[in-house]
Structure formats: structure tokens, C-alpha cells
Amino acid sequence: RVCCNDTVAVMTVYSRRYETGQKAASNRQRRHFLEARERLGYQHVLSHMELTEGEPGSTGYYAALQGIEWVLQEFQPDEVVIPGRGDLNQDHRHLADVCRIALRSCNRGQVKRVLEMLGHDTFAGPQEATYGVVLTSPMMMTVQRAMACYEDEAREDPHPRSPEKIKARYEFYGGQFGHRFVEPFRQLWAVE
């Protein structure tokens, strides 16, 4: 939540693997990531582990767990946001499980809140959103512009990754929380 003067860091874990000779596709994906980072305005990229996307079974738990535990110890975050278990992408579901292991009490350090994303590719009902981040209209436009950076991932309406559906999702949760736009999360753990 860069708007709140927080220091925000993003950890990347998976990367698409392309056939030999498709370096341009990999570079394009990296460019999309950097363009989105610039639009969102967060400060740090903590790791590019580049585990093989779409094949979490081939990497197992330990490869991801090691890197996540290292980042938790080095960065000492107050709040951690992890992928949702209900995500339609198998690597995101796998990463959600690994993050839950990494965030067991011996690794939490100064973490005060753990949130699970209820993103555009997650099956979740409105009752599952137990925490919301209120977005202003300019912030909503920033989210849409950041997603548009990912030319390979963004889709046309009525796809869940279209700008129209992303906005509609945040409007829906806004209504649940009593605001115009809300980014929904499931709070897994918190301490004051």
C-alpha cells in the first residue's frame, strides 16, 4: 500500500521458461514487470528466484521455502501478502502453501498481519473477504494501468483480467465494505 507511505517490497518466485532461442519473450516479461513496478511505485524487488512457472511439483516445497524464509529474515516485514489458496493457477496455490509454512510462528519475526490475496483468478465468495484496502478512483486507475503493462496476461472483457472486470471486482467488494473500491483479502493472522 504505497499510498500510505509504507515501504513495499515484492518477491518474485516463478518465471516462465521459454524454449531455447526465445530470450526475447523472457525479456519482454521482465520489461512488463518493471513497467508495472514503476506505475505502482513500490520500492524493492527482493528476489527473482525464477522457479519454473506451471510446474510446482518439479521444484517441490524446499526450493521456494528457502528463499521465502531468507527474505522474511532479511527484510523483516510488518505485513505479508501471499497468494490465495483458491487461485486457479497451480503455481499460485503451491506458493500459498509454501508461504503458510514459511510464516509459521518461528519465522514471523515482527510480522503483525498476514493477508491472503483474493485476486482476479481466485474463486472466493464475498463472505471470504475479511480485510479490505480502500482504493480511491486514481488508485483504481493505477491498478488498471499496472495490469495493462502485462501485455501477455491482460485480456479483453469479459475475461477476469480485463480492465473492466478488475474494476467491477473492486467495485463489488467496495459495496461489501461500504466504499466505492476495495481490494479484498482474507486475513489469516494478525496481532496488534
mmCIF file of C-alpha atoms in Angstrom:
data_model
loop_
_atom_site.group_PDB
_atom_site.id
_atom_site.type_symbol
_atom_site.label_atom_id
_atom_site.label_comp_id
_atom_site.label_asym_id
_atom_site.label_seq_id
_atom_site.Cartn_x
_atom_site.Cartn_y
_atom_site.Cartn_z
ATOM 1 C CA ARG A 1 0.000 0.000 0.000
ATOM 2 C CA VAL A 2 2.376 2.599 -1.293
ATOM 3 C CA CYS A 3 -0.202 5.353 -0.784
ATOM 4 C CA CYS A 4 0.175 5.052 2.970
ATOM 5 C CA ASN A 5 3.921 5.860 2.965
ATOM 6 C CA ASP A 6 4.733 2.241 3.664
ATOM 7 C CA THR A 7 7.903 0.662 2.351
ATOM 8 C CA VAL A 8 6.729 -2.014 -0.059
ATOM 9 C CA ALA A 9 8.752 -4.902 -1.413
ATOM 10 C CA VAL A 10 7.752 -7.565 -3.918
ATOM 11 C CA MET A 11 9.262 -11.018 -4.077
ATOM 12 C CA THR A 12 9.081 -12.890 -7.349
ATOM 13 C CA VAL A 13 9.268 -16.671 -7.189
ATOM 14 C CA TYR A 14 8.167 -18.159 -10.513
ATOM 15 C CA SER A 15 9.202 -17.313 -14.037
ATOM 16 C CA ARG A 16 8.053 -18.668 -17.360
ATOM 17 C CA ARG A 17 10.528 -20.853 -19.114
ATOM 18 C CA TYR A 18 10.776 -20.441 -22.820
ATOM 19 C CA GLU A 19 12.269 -22.739 -25.401
ATOM 20 C CA THR A 20 15.854 -22.128 -26.483
ATOM 21 C CA GLY A 21 16.027 -19.057 -28.659
ATOM 22 C CA GLN A 22 13.051 -17.325 -27.024
ATOM 23 C CA LYS A 23 15.108 -14.944 -24.927
ATOM 24 C CA ALA A 24 13.066 -12.052 -26.342
ATOM 25 C CA ALA A 25 9.888 -13.444 -24.733
ATOM 26 C CA SER A 26 11.614 -13.717 -21.356
ATOM 27 C CA ASN A 27 12.994 -10.170 -21.681
ATOM 28 C CA ARG A 28 9.516 -8.901 -22.623
ATOM 29 C CA GLN A 29 8.070 -10.456 -19.481
ATOM 30 C CA ARG A 30 10.761 -8.792 -17.342
ATOM 31 C CA ARG A 31 10.046 -5.448 -19.056
ATOM 32 C CA HIS A 32 6.327 -5.810 -18.236
ATOM 33 C CA PHE A 33 7.182 -6.437 -14.584
ATOM 34 C CA LEU A 34 9.420 -3.347 -14.393
ATOM 35 C CA GLU A 35 6.809 -1.146 -16.114
ATOM 36 C CA ALA A 36 4.138 -2.282 -13.641
ATOM 37 C CA ARG A 37 6.516 -1.642 -10.746
ATOM 38 C CA GLU A 38 7.088 1.908 -11.980
ATOM 39 C CA ARG A 39 3.333 2.554 -12.221
ATOM 40 C CA LEU A 40 2.629 1.095 -8.777
ATOM 41 C CA GLY A 41 5.597 2.838 -7.188
ATOM 42 C CA TYR A 42 6.874 0.204 -4.790
ATOM 43 C CA GLN A 43 10.442 0.431 -3.620
ATOM 44 C CA HIS A 44 12.052 -3.013 -3.557
ATOM 45 C CA VAL A 45 12.240 -6.227 -5.537
ATOM 46 C CA LEU A 46 13.647 -8.721 -3.081
ATOM 47 C CA SER A 47 14.297 -11.775 -5.168
ATOM 48 C CA HIS A 48 13.974 -13.222 -8.618
ATOM 49 C CA MET A 49 14.054 -16.894 -7.758
ATOM 50 C CA GLU A 50 12.842 -17.874 -11.235
ATOM 51 C CA LEU A 51 11.463 -21.284 -10.328
ATOM 52 C CA THR A 52 9.671 -22.868 -13.272
ATOM 53 C CA GLU A 53 6.126 -21.497 -13.536
ATOM 54 C CA GLY A 54 3.380 -24.036 -14.062
ATOM 55 C CA GLU A 55 5.436 -26.953 -12.746
ATOM 56 C CA PRO A 56 5.482 -26.552 -8.938
ATOM 57 C CA GLY A 57 5.716 -30.312 -8.485
ATOM 58 C CA SER A 58 9.101 -30.327 -10.193
ATOM 59 C CA THR A 59 10.537 -27.737 -7.784
ATOM 60 C CA GLY A 60 8.937 -29.066 -4.599
ATOM 61 C CA TYR A 61 8.478 -27.082 -1.416
ATOM 62 C CA TYR A 62 12.024 -26.625 -0.264
ATOM 63 C CA ALA A 63 13.344 -24.555 -3.182
ATOM 64 C CA ALA A 64 10.673 -21.883 -2.655
ATOM 65 C CA LEU A 65 10.655 -22.199 1.139
ATOM 66 C CA GLN A 66 14.355 -21.461 1.446
ATOM 67 C CA GLY A 67 14.117 -18.196 -0.491
ATOM 68 C CA ILE A 68 10.952 -17.025 1.275
ATOM 69 C CA GLU A 69 12.396 -17.713 4.726
ATOM 70 C CA TRP A 70 15.554 -15.806 3.784
ATOM 71 C CA VAL A 71 13.510 -12.775 2.646
ATOM 72 C CA LEU A 72 11.431 -12.831 5.857
ATOM 73 C CA GLN A 73 14.614 -12.768 7.938
ATOM 74 C CA GLU A 74 16.381 -10.107 5.850
ATOM 75 C CA PHE A 75 13.501 -7.720 5.176
ATOM 76 C CA GLN A 76 11.604 -8.160 8.486
ATOM 77 C CA PRO A 77 8.188 -7.066 7.139
ATOM 78 C CA ASP A 78 5.311 -5.857 9.307
ATOM 79 C CA GLU A 79 2.718 -7.216 6.885
ATOM 80 C CA VAL A 80 2.896 -10.059 4.380
ATOM 81 C CA VAL A 81 0.526 -10.697 1.477
ATOM 82 C CA ILE A 82 0.544 -14.193 -0.021
ATOM 83 C CA PRO A 83 -1.279 -15.773 -2.983
ATOM 84 C CA GLY A 84 -4.706 -17.272 -2.367
ATOM 85 C CA ARG A 85 -5.258 -20.999 -1.941
ATOM 86 C CA GLY A 86 -8.316 -20.723 -4.181
ATOM 87 C CA ASP A 87 -6.324 -19.341 -7.115
ATOM 88 C CA LEU A 88 -6.861 -21.060 -10.456
ATOM 89 C CA ASN A 89 -3.094 -21.181 -11.160
ATOM 90 C CA GLN A 90 -1.421 -24.260 -9.699
ATOM 91 C CA ASP A 91 1.871 -22.457 -9.042
ATOM 92 C CA HIS A 92 0.000 -19.776 -7.059
ATOM 93 C CA ARG A 93 -1.770 -22.444 -4.951
ATOM 94 C CA HIS A 94 1.549 -24.197 -4.363
ATOM 95 C CA LEU A 95 3.165 -20.907 -3.350
ATOM 96 C CA ALA A 96 0.272 -20.190 -0.935
ATOM 97 C CA ASP A 97 1.027 -23.465 0.857
ATOM 98 C CA VAL A 98 4.767 -22.764 0.933
ATOM 99 C CA CYS A 99 4.147 -19.254 2.321
ATOM 100 C CA ARG A 100 1.968 -20.656 5.098
ATOM 101 C CA ILE A 101 4.821 -22.977 6.059
ATOM 102 C CA ALA A 102 7.346 -20.138 5.899
ATOM 103 C CA LEU A 103 5.119 -17.950 8.100
ATOM 104 C CA ARG A 104 4.877 -20.374 10.990
ATOM 105 C CA SER A 105 5.493 -18.694 14.334
ATOM 106 C CA CYS A 106 9.274 -19.317 14.427
ATOM 107 C CA ASN A 107 9.761 -17.301 11.189
ATOM 108 C CA ARG A 108 7.302 -14.441 11.643
ATOM 109 C CA GLY A 109 9.711 -12.077 13.364
ATOM 110 C CA GLN A 110 7.950 -8.707 13.565
ATOM 111 C CA VAL A 111 5.112 -9.647 11.187
ATOM 112 C CA LYS A 112 1.870 -8.221 12.555
ATOM 113 C CA ARG A 113 -0.505 -9.283 9.772
ATOM 114 C CA VAL A 114 -0.677 -11.978 7.105
ATOM 115 C CA LEU A 115 -3.151 -11.476 4.264
ATOM 116 C CA GLU A 116 -4.150 -13.876 1.522
ATOM 117 C CA MET A 117 -4.944 -12.320 -1.868
ATOM 118 C CA LEU A 118 -8.390 -12.784 -3.314
ATOM 119 C CA GLY A 119 -7.240 -11.853 -6.783
ATOM 120 C CA HIS A 120 -8.869 -11.886 -10.193
ATOM 121 C CA ASP A 121 -8.088 -15.591 -10.724
ATOM 122 C CA THR A 122 -9.388 -16.708 -7.321
ATOM 123 C CA PHE A 123 -12.700 -18.356 -6.592
ATOM 124 C CA ALA A 124 -13.918 -16.683 -3.409
ATOM 125 C CA GLY A 125 -17.286 -15.560 -2.183
ATOM 126 C CA PRO A 126 -17.892 -12.139 -0.615
ATOM 127 C CA GLN A 127 -18.014 -13.694 2.865
ATOM 128 C CA GLU A 128 -14.386 -14.788 2.487
ATOM 129 C CA ALA A 129 -13.070 -11.217 2.269
ATOM 130 C CA THR A 130 -12.267 -10.375 5.879
ATOM 131 C CA TYR A 131 -9.953 -7.452 5.192
ATOM 132 C CA GLY A 132 -10.174 -4.722 2.592
ATOM 133 C CA VAL A 133 -7.940 -1.930 1.377
ATOM 134 C CA VAL A 134 -9.934 1.107 0.275
ATOM 135 C CA LEU A 135 -8.871 2.480 -3.101
ATOM 136 C CA THR A 136 -9.587 5.945 -4.419
ATOM 137 C CA SER A 137 -10.574 6.428 -8.071
ATOM 138 C CA PRO A 138 -6.992 7.476 -9.025
ATOM 139 C CA MET A 139 -5.654 4.392 -7.237
ATOM 140 C CA MET A 140 -8.108 2.205 -9.144
ATOM 141 C CA MET A 141 -6.871 3.704 -12.410
ATOM 142 C CA THR A 142 -3.280 2.956 -11.332
ATOM 143 C CA VAL A 143 -4.185 -0.699 -10.723
ATOM 144 C CA GLN A 144 -5.718 -0.935 -14.182
ATOM 145 C CA ARG A 145 -2.706 0.765 -15.810
ATOM 146 C CA ALA A 146 -0.317 -1.566 -13.978
ATOM 147 C CA MET A 147 -2.205 -4.638 -15.174
ATOM 148 C CA ALA A 148 -2.156 -3.258 -18.720
ATOM 149 C CA CYS A 149 1.665 -3.442 -18.586
ATOM 150 C CA TYR A 150 1.376 -7.223 -18.720
ATOM 151 C CA GLU A 151 0.509 -7.479 -22.408
ATOM 152 C CA ASP A 152 0.765 -11.287 -22.294
ATOM 153 C CA GLU A 153 -1.565 -11.584 -19.277
ATOM 154 C CA ALA A 154 -4.214 -8.873 -19.760
ATOM 155 C CA ARG A 155 -7.333 -9.918 -21.655
ATOM 156 C CA GLU A 156 -10.383 -8.307 -23.219
ATOM 157 C CA ASP A 157 -13.735 -8.078 -21.460
ATOM 158 C CA PRO A 158 -15.414 -10.295 -20.210
ATOM 159 C CA HIS A 159 -12.205 -12.044 -19.023
ATOM 160 C CA PRO A 160 -11.439 -11.602 -15.263
ATOM 161 C CA ARG A 161 -8.119 -9.914 -16.190
ATOM 162 C CA SER A 162 -9.750 -7.259 -18.361
ATOM 163 C CA PRO A 163 -9.638 -3.676 -17.049
ATOM 164 C CA GLU A 164 -13.453 -3.670 -16.903
ATOM 165 C CA LYS A 165 -13.679 -6.830 -14.779
ATOM 166 C CA ILE A 166 -10.843 -5.790 -12.467
ATOM 167 C CA LYS A 167 -12.695 -2.533 -11.794
ATOM 168 C CA ALA A 168 -16.016 -4.369 -11.391
ATOM 169 C CA ARG A 169 -14.434 -6.757 -8.864
ATOM 170 C CA TYR A 170 -13.104 -3.880 -6.758
ATOM 171 C CA GLU A 171 -16.478 -2.109 -7.016
ATOM 172 C CA PHE A 172 -18.255 -5.275 -5.858
ATOM 173 C CA TYR A 173 -16.027 -5.574 -2.795
ATOM 174 C CA GLY A 174 -16.332 -1.827 -2.281
ATOM 175 C CA GLY A 175 -20.052 -2.387 -1.821
ATOM 176 C CA GLN A 176 -19.380 -5.168 0.683
ATOM 177 C CA PHE A 177 -17.145 -2.885 2.759
ATOM 178 C CA GLY A 178 -19.120 0.355 2.235
ATOM 179 C CA HIS A 179 -16.740 2.139 -0.138
ATOM 180 C CA ARG A 180 -16.506 2.709 -3.869
ATOM 181 C CA PHE A 181 -13.452 0.478 -4.481
ATOM 182 C CA VAL A 182 -11.907 -2.091 -2.158
ATOM 183 C CA GLU A 183 -9.129 -4.589 -2.807
ATOM 184 C CA PRO A 184 -10.211 -7.772 -0.991
ATOM 185 C CA PHE A 185 -8.075 -10.046 1.178
ATOM 186 C CA ARG A 186 -8.590 -12.843 3.667
ATOM 187 C CA GLN A 187 -6.826 -12.028 6.923
ATOM 188 C CA LEU A 188 -5.060 -15.189 8.044
ATOM 189 C CA TRP A 189 -3.301 -13.901 11.104
ATOM 190 C CA ALA A 190 -2.939 -10.582 12.934
ATOM 191 C CA VAL A 191 -1.693 -9.154 16.210
ATOM 192 C CA GLU A 192 -1.921 -5.566 17.441
#
